[in-house]
């Protein structure tokens, strides 16, 4: 018998880790069925089992999300008819509408026109170009998925960077501290030619010789700027997704769980969320830009002062590249214009349905019948039959005109290919878990064990909750994180008699602030996969970004959010149904801060 090689055996264990997790996790969690009340213990067992599978990805996320369909009924937590309906609530239709609209935008290239137009406007000085990248990415991420936005913006960034600084491999070579034994202190910076399929003018070799140390310093500066370009895109995508309800899944999970826990609460819809979250996103985006530009060399005297030097020449060439790429798009086509019109109409209808601060168009219909999902489905339905070519009456009367095939703005095949259906199941799994926690009494049971947190002032609790969620979501998907913790946070708010939105909104927003690790979010992974970033780059940049995000959320909640949602009052819709208004006192955050 051959001797067992420990190294090979450990590699085998690692390769089979997911299978071991699948088998061992249900067994290791069995004691929960005996230490907690029967129904609550069973629900806790399912929730923690799903949490383990989500965090380790032992099963695909969407498959784990479907476990409540089989486990809740068999364990006696919820009947099947109550579980299955959670997977296609109206919130899922709203999210689906956003995804279909995004696929239409991608189909006709409207997103690329928007991106190049913004970059033309801001200019190509590194700091301004980073700002332009972040503005474009965050705006697109409000409507497209964060992953799709990042995947679309990175090639544009790389093309501009190649034009600014030349070939990356040559740049890395010039960054090295070389010794010259022959005493030749002069070196020439060479640039490898770009890919042949590019139609851009090639960068000419420098005619003048540079000192080796000057070359190294310049190359190191250029490498820093290159990393800043790449790292700002996934961060801006994560920040931008928080501005709209359809921008990221956790926002919709918040709405779904609010309707489940508090049916009388109608404070959160597309319009009210946008009014709250857009200024927060904008403020955080500016702070993030300042930090990234400072860290990666973009903030210097060249930001506002023009200098006639070699950098100006390369910036001029990069400007020419952007201009040429934009010209290649040609004039706006009928399909692009149509998609832009319906995109704007989509946003306007969602925003004006019931914005709370003014009367919305929903008053023309029976109260409670029309939701944001109705607006979304109306708009995307039009895309499937409106023609992508300009209609012409002459075609009907011209016998010589060819019978061109009818092509709508969007085909169902394209929607099937572009819409990430697994996210729909993931949303449904979140709503099913929330329903199980509510009806089994698990949320109340956990809330009773959180009494020590009742002594913490609510304003401090907001910071702690946001920080904890932002740290946890570094290791798990943001959707899984909010599914696991939102019911607990909701019950904590009820227990300490604080407006539930005061805790739920920061937790939801904090789920999107995963900046430190490549595995934290798909956008981070895409940027890291380019091979130009290191883990330490993301950790160093993301740590400060997390702190900035936590502070921004706390500021928003205690300023305009406090007045928008009346967070200083414990609302009637959050009171237990069996409690009379006479026995439930009104608590204000200001009072609790004074007594806490």
Coordinates of C-alpha atoms in Angstrom, one line a residue:
X1 CA 0.0 0.0 0.0
X2 CA 1.4 3.4 -1.0
X3 CA 2.1 5.8 1.8
X4 CA -0.5 8.6 2.1
X5 CA 0.8 11.9 1.0
X6 CA -0.7 14.6 3.4
X7 CA -0.3 17.3 0.7
X8 CA -2.2 15.4 -1.9
X9 CA -4.9 14.3 0.6
X10 CA -5.4 17.9 1.8
X11 CA -5.9 18.9 -1.9
X12 CA -8.4 16.2 -2.3
X13 CA -10.3 17.4 0.8
X14 CA -10.3 20.9 -0.5
X15 CA -11.6 19.9 -4.0
X16 CA -14.4 18.0 -2.3
X17 CA -15.2 20.7 0.3
X18 CA -18.6 21.6 -1.1
X19 CA -19.8 18.0 -0.9
X20 CA -18.7 17.8 2.7
X21 CA -20.5 21.0 3.5
X22 CA -23.6 19.7 1.9
X23 CA -23.6 16.5 4.0
X24 CA -22.2 17.8 7.3
X25 CA -24.1 21.1 7.7
X26 CA -27.6 19.5 8.2
X27 CA -26.1 17.2 10.8
X28 CA -24.1 19.8 12.7
X29 CA -27.2 22.1 12.9
X30 CA -29.5 19.3 14.3
X31 CA -29.1 20.4 18.0
X32 CA -31.0 23.6 17.1
X33 CA -34.1 21.5 17.0
X34 CA -33.8 20.7 20.7
X35 CA -32.5 24.0 22.2
X36 CA -35.2 26.3 20.7
X37 CA -39.0 26.1 20.9
X38 CA -40.3 23.5 18.4
X39 CA -41.6 25.7 15.5
X40 CA -39.0 28.4 16.0
X41 CA -36.2 25.9 16.2
X42 CA -37.3 24.3 12.9
X43 CA -37.4 27.6 11.1
X44 CA -34.0 28.6 12.6
X45 CA -32.6 25.3 11.4
X46 CA -33.7 26.0 7.8
X47 CA -32.5 29.6 7.9
X48 CA -29.1 28.8 9.2
X49 CA -28.8 25.8 6.8
X50 CA -29.5 28.2 3.9
X51 CA -27.1 30.8 5.3
X52 CA -24.3 28.2 5.3
X53 CA -25.1 27.1 1.8
X54 CA -25.3 30.7 0.6
X55 CA -22.0 31.8 2.3
X56 CA -20.1 28.8 1.0
X57 CA -21.9 28.4 -2.3
X58 CA -22.1 24.7 -1.7
X59 CA -25.2 24.8 -3.8
X60 CA -25.9 27.4 -6.5
X61 CA -27.5 30.5 -4.8
X62 CA -30.8 30.0 -6.7
X63 CA -31.1 26.3 -5.7
X64 CA -30.5 27.2 -2.1
X65 CA -33.2 29.9 -2.4
X66 CA -35.7 27.1 -3.4
X67 CA -35.1 25.0 -0.3
X68 CA -38.1 26.6 1.6
X69 CA -40.4 25.0 -1.0
X70 CA -39.5 21.5 0.3
X71 CA -38.3 22.2 3.9
X72 CA -41.0 24.5 5.2
X73 CA -43.9 22.2 4.4
X74 CA -42.2 19.0 5.4
X75 CA -41.1 20.4 8.8
X76 CA -44.5 21.9 9.5
X77 CA -43.4 25.5 9.3
X78 CA -45.6 26.7 6.4
X79 CA -48.0 25.0 4.0
X80 CA -46.8 24.8 0.4
X81 CA -49.5 27.1 -0.9
X82 CA -48.1 29.9 1.3
X83 CA -44.5 29.3 0.4
X84 CA -44.8 29.0 -3.3
X85 CA -46.6 32.3 -3.9
X86 CA -43.7 34.2 -2.3
X87 CA -41.6 33.4 -5.4
X88 CA -43.5 35.7 -7.7
X89 CA -44.9 38.6 -5.7
X90 CA -45.5 42.0 -7.3
X91 CA -42.0 43.0 -6.2
X92 CA -40.5 40.3 -8.4
X93 CA -42.4 41.7 -11.4
X94 CA -41.0 45.2 -10.7
X95 CA -37.5 43.7 -10.7
X96 CA -38.2 41.7 -13.8
X97 CA -39.4 44.9 -15.5
X98 CA -36.1 46.6 -14.7
X99 CA -34.1 43.7 -16.0
X100 CA -36.0 43.5 -19.3
X101 CA -35.6 47.3 -19.8
X102 CA -31.9 46.8 -19.2
X103 CA -31.7 44.1 -21.8
X104 CA -33.3 46.4 -24.4
X105 CA -30.8 49.2 -23.6
X106 CA -28.0 46.7 -24.1
X107 CA -29.5 45.3 -27.3
X108 CA -29.3 48.7 -29.1
X109 CA -26.1 50.1 -27.5
X110 CA -27.7 53.1 -25.8
X111 CA -25.5 52.5 -22.7
X112 CA -22.3 52.8 -24.8
X113 CA -23.5 56.1 -26.2
X114 CA -24.3 57.5 -22.7
X115 CA -20.9 56.4 -21.4
X116 CA -18.9 57.9 -24.3
X117 CA -20.9 61.2 -24.1
X118 CA -20.1 61.6 -20.4
X119 CA -16.4 60.9 -21.0
X120 CA -16.4 63.5 -23.7
X121 CA -17.9 66.0 -21.4
X122 CA -15.6 65.5 -18.3
X123 CA -12.3 65.3 -20.2
X124 CA -9.3 63.0 -19.9
X125 CA -7.3 64.3 -17.0
X126 CA -7.0 61.3 -14.7
X127 CA -9.1 62.7 -11.8
X128 CA -11.8 64.0 -14.1
X129 CA -11.8 60.8 -16.1
X130 CA -12.2 58.8 -12.9
X131 CA -15.1 61.0 -12.0
X132 CA -16.6 60.5 -15.4
X133 CA -16.2 56.8 -15.2
X134 CA -17.9 56.8 -11.7
X135 CA -20.8 59.0 -12.8
X136 CA -21.5 57.0 -15.9
X137 CA -21.2 53.6 -14.1
X138 CA -23.4 54.7 -11.2
X139 CA -26.1 56.1 -13.5
X140 CA -26.2 53.0 -15.6
X141 CA -26.2 50.8 -12.4
X142 CA -29.3 52.6 -11.3
X143 CA -31.2 50.8 -14.1
X144 CA -28.9 48.0 -15.3
X145 CA -27.5 45.2 -13.0
X146 CA -24.3 46.1 -11.3
X147 CA -22.6 43.1 -13.0
X148 CA -23.7 44.1 -16.5
X149 CA -22.7 47.7 -15.9
X150 CA -19.2 46.7 -14.8
X151 CA -18.7 44.3 -17.6
X152 CA -19.7 47.0 -20.1
X153 CA -17.5 49.8 -18.6
X154 CA -14.3 47.9 -18.1
X155 CA -13.4 47.5 -21.8
X156 CA -14.1 51.2 -22.4
X157 CA -11.7 52.0 -19.5
X158 CA -9.0 49.7 -20.8
X159 CA -9.2 51.1 -24.3
X160 CA -8.7 54.7 -22.9
X161 CA -5.9 53.6 -20.6
X162 CA -4.0 51.9 -23.4
X163 CA -4.2 55.2 -25.3
X164 CA -3.1 57.2 -22.3
X165 CA -0.2 55.0 -21.1
X166 CA 0.5 52.4 -23.8
X167 CA 0.8 48.7 -23.3
X168 CA 0.4 47.4 -19.7
X169 CA 3.2 44.9 -19.8
X170 CA 5.7 47.5 -20.9
X171 CA 4.4 49.8 -18.2
X172 CA 5.0 47.0 -15.6
X173 CA 8.5 46.5 -16.9
X174 CA 9.3 50.2 -16.6
X175 CA 8.1 50.2 -13.0
X176 CA 10.9 47.8 -11.9
X177 CA 14.0 49.2 -10.2
X178 CA 16.7 48.2 -12.7
X179 CA 20.4 48.5 -12.3
X180 CA 22.6 49.3 -15.3
X181 CA 26.0 47.6 -15.1
X182 CA 27.3 49.3 -18.2
X183 CA 26.6 52.7 -16.8
X184 CA 24.0 53.6 -19.4
X185 CA 21.5 55.7 -17.4
X186 CA 19.3 56.4 -20.4
X187 CA 16.3 54.2 -21.5
X188 CA 13.6 54.6 -24.1
X189 CA 10.0 54.0 -23.2
X190 CA 8.6 51.7 -25.8
X191 CA 4.9 51.0 -26.4
X192 CA 3.7 47.8 -27.9
X193 CA 1.2 48.3 -30.7
X194 CA -2.5 48.0 -29.9
X195 CA -4.6 45.2 -31.3
X196 CA -4.9 45.2 -35.1
X197 CA -8.6 45.4 -35.1
X198 CA -8.5 48.9 -33.5
X199 CA -8.9 51.7 -35.9
X200 CA -7.2 54.2 -33.6
X201 CA -3.9 56.0 -34.5
X202 CA -0.9 54.2 -33.0
X203 CA 1.1 55.9 -30.3
X204 CA 4.5 57.0 -31.6
X205 CA 7.8 56.2 -29.8
X206 CA 9.3 58.9 -27.7
X207 CA 12.1 60.6 -29.5
X208 CA 13.8 62.0 -26.4
X209 CA 15.8 59.9 -23.9
X210 CA 14.8 59.9 -20.2
X211 CA 16.7 59.2 -17.1
X212 CA 16.0 55.7 -15.8
X213 CA 14.8 57.0 -12.5
X214 CA 12.4 59.4 -14.2
X215 CA 11.1 56.7 -16.3
X216 CA 10.4 54.5 -13.3
X217 CA 8.7 57.2 -11.4
X218 CA 6.5 58.1 -14.3
X219 CA 5.6 54.5 -14.9
X220 CA 4.7 54.0 -11.3
X221 CA 2.4 57.0 -11.4
X222 CA 0.8 55.6 -14.5
X223 CA 0.3 52.2 -12.9
X224 CA -1.4 53.9 -9.9
X225 CA -3.7 55.8 -12.2
X226 CA -4.5 52.6 -14.1
X227 CA -5.5 50.8 -10.9
X228 CA -7.6 53.8 -9.9
X229 CA -9.5 53.6 -13.2
X230 CA -10.2 49.9 -12.8
X231 CA -11.1 49.9 -9.1
X232 CA -13.5 52.9 -9.4
X233 CA -15.9 51.1 -11.8
X234 CA -17.1 48.2 -9.5
X235 CA -17.3 50.5 -6.6
X236 CA -19.4 53.0 -8.5
X237 CA -21.7 50.2 -9.7
X238 CA -22.3 49.1 -6.1
X239 CA -23.0 52.6 -5.0
X240 CA -25.2 53.5 -8.0
X241 CA -27.4 50.4 -7.5
X242 CA -28.6 51.8 -4.1
X243 CA -30.3 54.8 -5.7
X244 CA -33.4 53.0 -7.1
X245 CA -35.6 50.2 -6.0
X246 CA -34.8 48.2 -9.1
X247 CA -31.1 48.9 -9.0
X248 CA -30.2 46.0 -6.7
X249 CA -32.1 43.1 -5.1
X250 CA -31.8 44.0 -1.4
X251 CA -33.9 47.2 -2.0
X252 CA -36.7 45.1 -3.4
X253 CA -36.4 42.6 -0.5
X254 CA -36.9 45.5 1.9
X255 CA -40.1 46.4 0.1
X256 CA -41.3 42.8 0.1
X257 CA -40.6 42.3 3.7
X258 CA -42.2 45.6 4.7
X259 CA -45.4 44.5 3.0
X260 CA -45.2 41.1 4.8
X261 CA -44.5 42.4 8.3
X262 CA -46.3 45.8 8.1
X263 CA -49.2 45.7 5.5
X264 CA -50.3 49.2 6.5
X265 CA -46.9 50.7 5.7
X266 CA -46.9 52.4 2.3
X267 CA -44.0 54.8 2.9
X268 CA -41.5 53.0 0.6
X269 CA -42.1 53.0 -3.2
X270 CA -40.0 53.9 -6.2
X271 CA -40.4 57.7 -5.8
X272 CA -39.9 58.0 -2.1
X273 CA -36.9 55.7 -2.1
X274 CA -35.3 57.7 -5.0
X275 CA -35.8 61.0 -3.1
X276 CA -34.0 59.5 -0.1
X277 CA -31.4 57.3 -1.7
X278 CA -30.3 59.5 -4.7
X279 CA -28.8 62.3 -2.6
X280 CA -27.1 59.6 -0.4
X281 CA -25.7 57.9 -3.5
X282 CA -24.4 61.2 -4.9
X283 CA -22.8 62.3 -1.7
X284 CA -21.1 59.0 -1.2
X285 CA -20.0 58.9 -4.9
X286 CA -18.3 62.3 -4.5
X287 CA -16.5 61.2 -1.3
X288 CA -15.5 58.0 -3.0
X289 CA -14.1 59.8 -6.0
X290 CA -12.0 62.1 -3.8
X291 CA -10.6 59.1 -1.9
X292 CA -9.8 57.1 -5.0
X293 CA -8.4 60.1 -6.9
X294 CA -6.2 61.0 -3.9
X295 CA -5.0 57.4 -3.4
X296 CA -4.2 56.7 -7.0
X297 CA -2.5 59.9 -8.0
X298 CA -5.3 61.8 -9.8
X299 CA -5.4 64.8 -7.4
X300 CA -2.6 67.2 -8.3
X301 CA -2.0 70.6 -9.8
X302 CA -2.9 69.2 -13.3
X303 CA -6.5 68.8 -12.1
X304 CA -7.4 72.5 -12.9
X305 CA -4.2 73.9 -14.4
X306 CA -3.1 73.0 -18.0
X307 CA 0.6 72.2 -18.4
X308 CA 2.3 71.8 -21.8
X309 CA 4.2 68.6 -21.3
X310 CA 4.2 65.0 -22.5
X311 CA 1.1 64.1 -20.4
X312 CA -0.9 66.7 -22.1
X313 CA 0.0 65.2 -25.5
X314 CA -1.1 61.7 -24.4
X315 CA -4.3 63.2 -22.9
X316 CA -5.0 64.9 -26.3
X317 CA -4.6 61.5 -28.0
X318 CA -7.0 59.9 -25.5
X319 CA -9.5 62.7 -26.2
X320 CA -9.2 61.9 -29.9
X321 CA -9.9 58.2 -29.2
X322 CA -13.1 59.0 -27.3
X323 CA -14.2 61.4 -30.0
X324 CA -13.6 58.9 -32.7
X325 CA -15.4 56.1 -30.9
X326 CA -18.4 58.4 -30.4
X327 CA -18.4 59.4 -34.1
X328 CA -18.4 55.7 -35.0
X329 CA -21.8 55.4 -33.3
X330 CA -23.2 57.7 -35.9
X331 CA -26.5 59.7 -35.4
X332 CA -29.0 58.3 -32.9
X333 CA -31.0 55.6 -34.6
X334 CA -34.8 55.2 -34.4
X335 CA -34.4 52.2 -32.1
X336 CA -32.0 54.0 -29.8
X337 CA -34.3 57.0 -29.6
X338 CA -37.3 54.8 -28.9
X339 CA -35.5 52.9 -26.1
X340 CA -34.4 56.3 -24.6
X341 CA -38.0 57.6 -24.7
X342 CA -39.4 54.5 -23.0
X343 CA -36.5 54.4 -20.5
X344 CA -37.3 57.9 -19.4
X345 CA -41.1 57.2 -19.4
X346 CA -40.4 54.1 -17.3
X347 CA -38.5 56.2 -14.7
X348 CA -41.1 59.0 -14.7
X349 CA -44.1 56.6 -14.3
X350 CA -42.4 54.8 -11.4
X351 CA -41.3 58.1 -9.8
X352 CA -44.7 59.9 -10.0
X353 CA -47.1 57.0 -9.1
X354 CA -47.1 58.0 -5.5
X355 CA -44.1 60.0 -4.5
X356 CA -45.7 61.0 -1.1
X357 CA -44.5 64.6 -1.2
X358 CA -47.0 65.4 -4.0
X359 CA -50.1 63.7 -5.3
X360 CA -49.3 60.9 -7.8
X361 CA -51.2 59.6 -10.8
X362 CA -52.3 56.5 -8.9
X363 CA -55.3 58.6 -7.5
X364 CA -57.0 58.1 -10.9
X365 CA -57.4 54.4 -10.1
X366 CA -58.9 52.4 -7.3
X367 CA -56.8 52.9 -4.1
X368 CA -54.4 50.1 -3.6
X369 CA -54.9 48.5 -7.0
X370 CA -52.0 50.0 -9.0
X371 CA -48.4 49.4 -7.9
X372 CA -45.0 50.1 -9.4
X373 CA -45.1 46.6 -10.9
X374 CA -48.1 47.6 -13.1
X375 CA -46.1 50.6 -14.5
X376 CA -43.1 48.4 -15.3
X377 CA -45.0 45.7 -17.0
X378 CA -46.9 48.2 -19.2
X379 CA -43.7 49.8 -20.5
X380 CA -41.8 46.6 -21.2
X381 CA -44.8 45.0 -22.9
X382 CA -44.7 47.9 -25.4
X383 CA -41.1 47.0 -26.3
X384 CA -42.1 43.6 -27.6
X385 CA -44.3 44.9 -30.4
X386 CA -43.0 48.5 -31.2
X387 CA -40.9 48.3 -34.4
X388 CA -37.2 49.0 -34.3
X389 CA -37.3 50.7 -37.7
X390 CA -39.0 54.0 -38.4
X391 CA -42.5 53.3 -39.8
X392 CA -43.1 54.6 -43.3
X393 CA -46.4 55.1 -45.1
X394 CA -44.6 55.2 -48.4
X395 CA -43.7 51.5 -47.9
X396 CA -47.4 50.5 -48.2
X397 CA -47.9 52.2 -51.5
X398 CA -44.5 51.4 -53.1
X399 CA -44.8 48.2 -55.1
X400 CA -41.1 48.0 -55.6
X401 CA -40.2 48.2 -51.8
X402 CA -38.8 45.0 -50.4
X403 CA -40.7 43.1 -47.7
X404 CA -38.3 43.6 -44.8
X405 CA -38.9 41.4 -41.8
X406 CA -40.6 43.0 -38.8
X407 CA -38.1 43.4 -35.9
X408 CA -39.5 44.7 -32.6
X409 CA -37.4 46.7 -30.1
X410 CA -37.0 43.6 -28.0
X411 CA -37.5 39.9 -28.7
X412 CA -38.4 37.3 -26.1
X413 CA -35.3 35.3 -27.0
X414 CA -33.1 38.3 -26.2
X415 CA -34.9 38.8 -22.9
X416 CA -34.4 35.1 -22.0
X417 CA -30.7 35.4 -22.7
X418 CA -30.1 38.7 -20.8
X419 CA -32.4 38.4 -17.8
X420 CA -30.7 36.6 -14.8
X421 CA -33.6 34.4 -13.8
X422 CA -31.6 33.1 -10.9
X423 CA -32.0 36.5 -9.2
X424 CA -35.7 36.2 -9.5
X425 CA -35.6 32.9 -7.6
X426 CA -33.2 34.4 -5.1
X427 CA -35.6 37.2 -4.4
X428 CA -38.5 34.7 -4.0
X429 CA -36.4 32.7 -1.6
X430 CA -35.8 35.8 0.5
X431 CA -39.5 36.5 0.7
X432 CA -40.2 32.9 1.6
X433 CA -37.7 33.0 4.5
X434 CA -39.2 36.2 5.7
X435 CA -42.7 34.7 5.7
X436 CA -41.4 31.6 7.5
X437 CA -39.7 33.7 10.2
X438 CA -42.8 35.7 10.7
X439 CA -45.4 32.9 10.9
X440 CA -43.2 30.5 12.9
X441 CA -42.5 33.2 15.5
X442 CA -38.7 33.0 15.0
X443 CA -38.3 36.7 14.6
X444 CA -40.1 37.5 17.8
X445 CA -38.1 34.7 19.6
X446 CA -34.8 36.2 18.4
X447 CA -35.9 39.7 19.3
X448 CA -36.5 38.7 22.9
X449 CA -32.8 37.6 23.1
X450 CA -31.6 41.0 21.9
X451 CA -32.4 42.9 25.0
X452 CA -28.9 44.1 25.7
X453 CA -29.0 46.1 22.4
X454 CA -32.0 48.0 23.8
X455 CA -29.6 50.0 25.9
X456 CA -27.8 51.3 22.9
X457 CA -29.0 54.8 21.6
X458 CA -30.7 54.3 18.2
X459 CA -28.3 56.6 16.4
X460 CA -25.4 54.5 17.6
X461 CA -27.4 51.3 16.7
X462 CA -27.7 52.6 13.1
X463 CA -23.9 52.8 12.8
X464 CA -23.4 49.4 14.4
X465 CA -26.0 47.7 12.2
X466 CA -24.7 49.3 9.0
X467 CA -21.1 48.4 9.9
X468 CA -22.0 44.8 10.8
X469 CA -24.0 44.2 7.6
X470 CA -21.2 45.8 5.5
X471 CA -18.7 43.5 7.0
X472 CA -20.8 40.4 6.7
X473 CA -21.6 41.1 3.1
X474 CA -17.9 41.0 2.3
X475 CA -18.1 37.2 2.6
X476 CA -21.7 36.6 1.4
X477 CA -23.9 37.9 -1.4
X478 CA -25.8 41.1 -0.6
X479 CA -29.1 39.3 -1.3
X480 CA -28.4 36.4 1.0
X481 CA -27.1 38.8 3.7
X482 CA -30.3 40.9 3.8
X483 CA -32.5 37.8 3.7
X484 CA -30.8 36.5 6.8
X485 CA -30.7 39.6 8.9
X486 CA -33.6 41.8 7.9
X487 CA -36.2 39.8 9.9
X488 CA -34.0 40.0 13.0
X489 CA -33.3 43.7 12.6
X490 CA -37.1 44.3 12.2
X491 CA -37.9 42.5 15.4
X492 CA -35.1 44.4 17.2
X493 CA -36.7 47.7 16.2
X494 CA -40.1 46.6 17.4
X495 CA -38.6 45.4 20.7
X496 CA -36.9 48.7 21.5
X497 CA -39.9 50.7 20.1
X498 CA -38.0 52.4 17.3
X499 CA -39.5 53.1 13.9
X500 CA -38.5 49.9 12.0
X501 CA -37.5 51.9 9.0
X502 CA -34.8 53.5 11.1
X503 CA -33.0 50.2 11.3
X504 CA -34.2 48.5 8.1
X505 CA -33.1 51.1 5.6
X506 CA -29.4 51.3 6.8
X507 CA -29.2 47.5 6.8
X508 CA -30.5 47.4 3.3
X509 CA -28.2 50.1 2.0
X510 CA -25.2 48.7 3.9
X511 CA -25.6 45.3 2.0
X512 CA -24.4 47.0 -1.1
X513 CA -21.2 48.4 0.5
X514 CA -18.9 45.5 -0.1
X515 CA -15.7 46.9 -1.4
X516 CA -12.8 45.1 0.3
X517 CA -12.5 41.7 -1.3
X518 CA -12.7 40.4 -4.9
X519 CA -15.3 37.8 -3.8
X520 CA -17.6 40.3 -2.2
X521 CA -19.6 41.1 -5.3
X522 CA -19.6 40.1 -8.9
X523 CA -18.4 43.6 -10.0
X524 CA -15.4 43.3 -7.7
X525 CA -14.7 39.8 -9.2
X526 CA -14.9 41.1 -12.8
X527 CA -12.5 44.0 -12.1
X528 CA -10.1 41.7 -10.2
X529 CA -10.2 39.1 -13.0
X530 CA -8.6 41.7 -15.3
X531 CA -5.3 40.8 -13.7
X532 CA -4.2 44.3 -13.0
X533 CA -5.4 44.6 -9.4
X534 CA -4.2 42.8 -6.3
X535 CA -6.1 41.9 -3.2
X536 CA -4.2 44.4 -1.1
X537 CA -5.3 47.2 -3.5
X538 CA -9.0 46.4 -2.9
X539 CA -8.5 46.0 0.8
X540 CA -6.7 49.3 1.2
X541 CA -9.2 51.2 -0.9
X542 CA -12.3 49.3 0.2
X543 CA -11.6 49.7 4.0
X544 CA -11.9 53.5 3.8
X545 CA -14.8 53.2 1.3
X546 CA -16.7 51.1 3.9
X547 CA -16.1 53.7 6.6
X548 CA -17.2 56.5 4.3
X549 CA -20.4 54.5 3.4
X550 CA -21.3 53.9 7.0
X551 CA -20.9 57.5 7.9
X552 CA -22.9 58.7 4.9
X553 CA -25.8 56.3 5.7
X554 CA -25.8 57.5 9.3
X555 CA -25.8 61.2 8.2
X556 CA -28.7 60.5 5.7
X557 CA -30.8 58.7 8.3
X558 CA -30.4 61.4 10.9
X559 CA -31.1 64.4 8.5
X560 CA -33.4 64.2 5.5
X561 CA -34.4 60.6 6.1
X562 CA -35.5 61.5 9.6
X563 CA -38.1 64.0 8.3
X564 CA -39.0 62.1 5.1
X565 CA -40.2 58.9 6.9
X566 CA -41.0 60.4 10.3
X567 CA -38.4 58.2 11.9
X568 CA -38.5 60.1 15.2
X569 CA -42.0 58.6 15.8
X570 CA -42.9 55.0 16.5
X571 CA -45.7 54.6 13.9
X572 CA -49.2 53.1 14.2
X573 CA -48.5 50.6 11.4
X574 CA -45.6 49.0 13.4
X575 CA -47.7 48.4 16.5
X576 CA -48.9 44.9 17.3
X577 CA -52.4 44.2 16.0
X578 CA -53.7 43.1 19.4
X579 CA -52.4 46.2 21.2
X580 CA -54.5 49.2 21.7
X581 CA -53.3 52.6 21.0
X582 CA -53.8 53.6 24.6
X583 CA -51.3 51.0 25.9
X584 CA -48.5 51.6 23.4
X585 CA -46.5 54.7 24.1
X586 CA -45.0 57.0 21.5
X587 CA -41.2 57.0 21.5
X588 CA -39.0 59.6 19.9
X589 CA -35.4 59.1 18.9
X590 CA -34.4 62.3 20.5
X591 CA -35.9 61.2 23.8
X592 CA -34.2 57.8 23.6
X593 CA -30.9 59.5 22.9
X594 CA -31.3 61.5 26.0
X595 CA -32.3 58.6 28.2
X596 CA -30.0 56.0 26.6

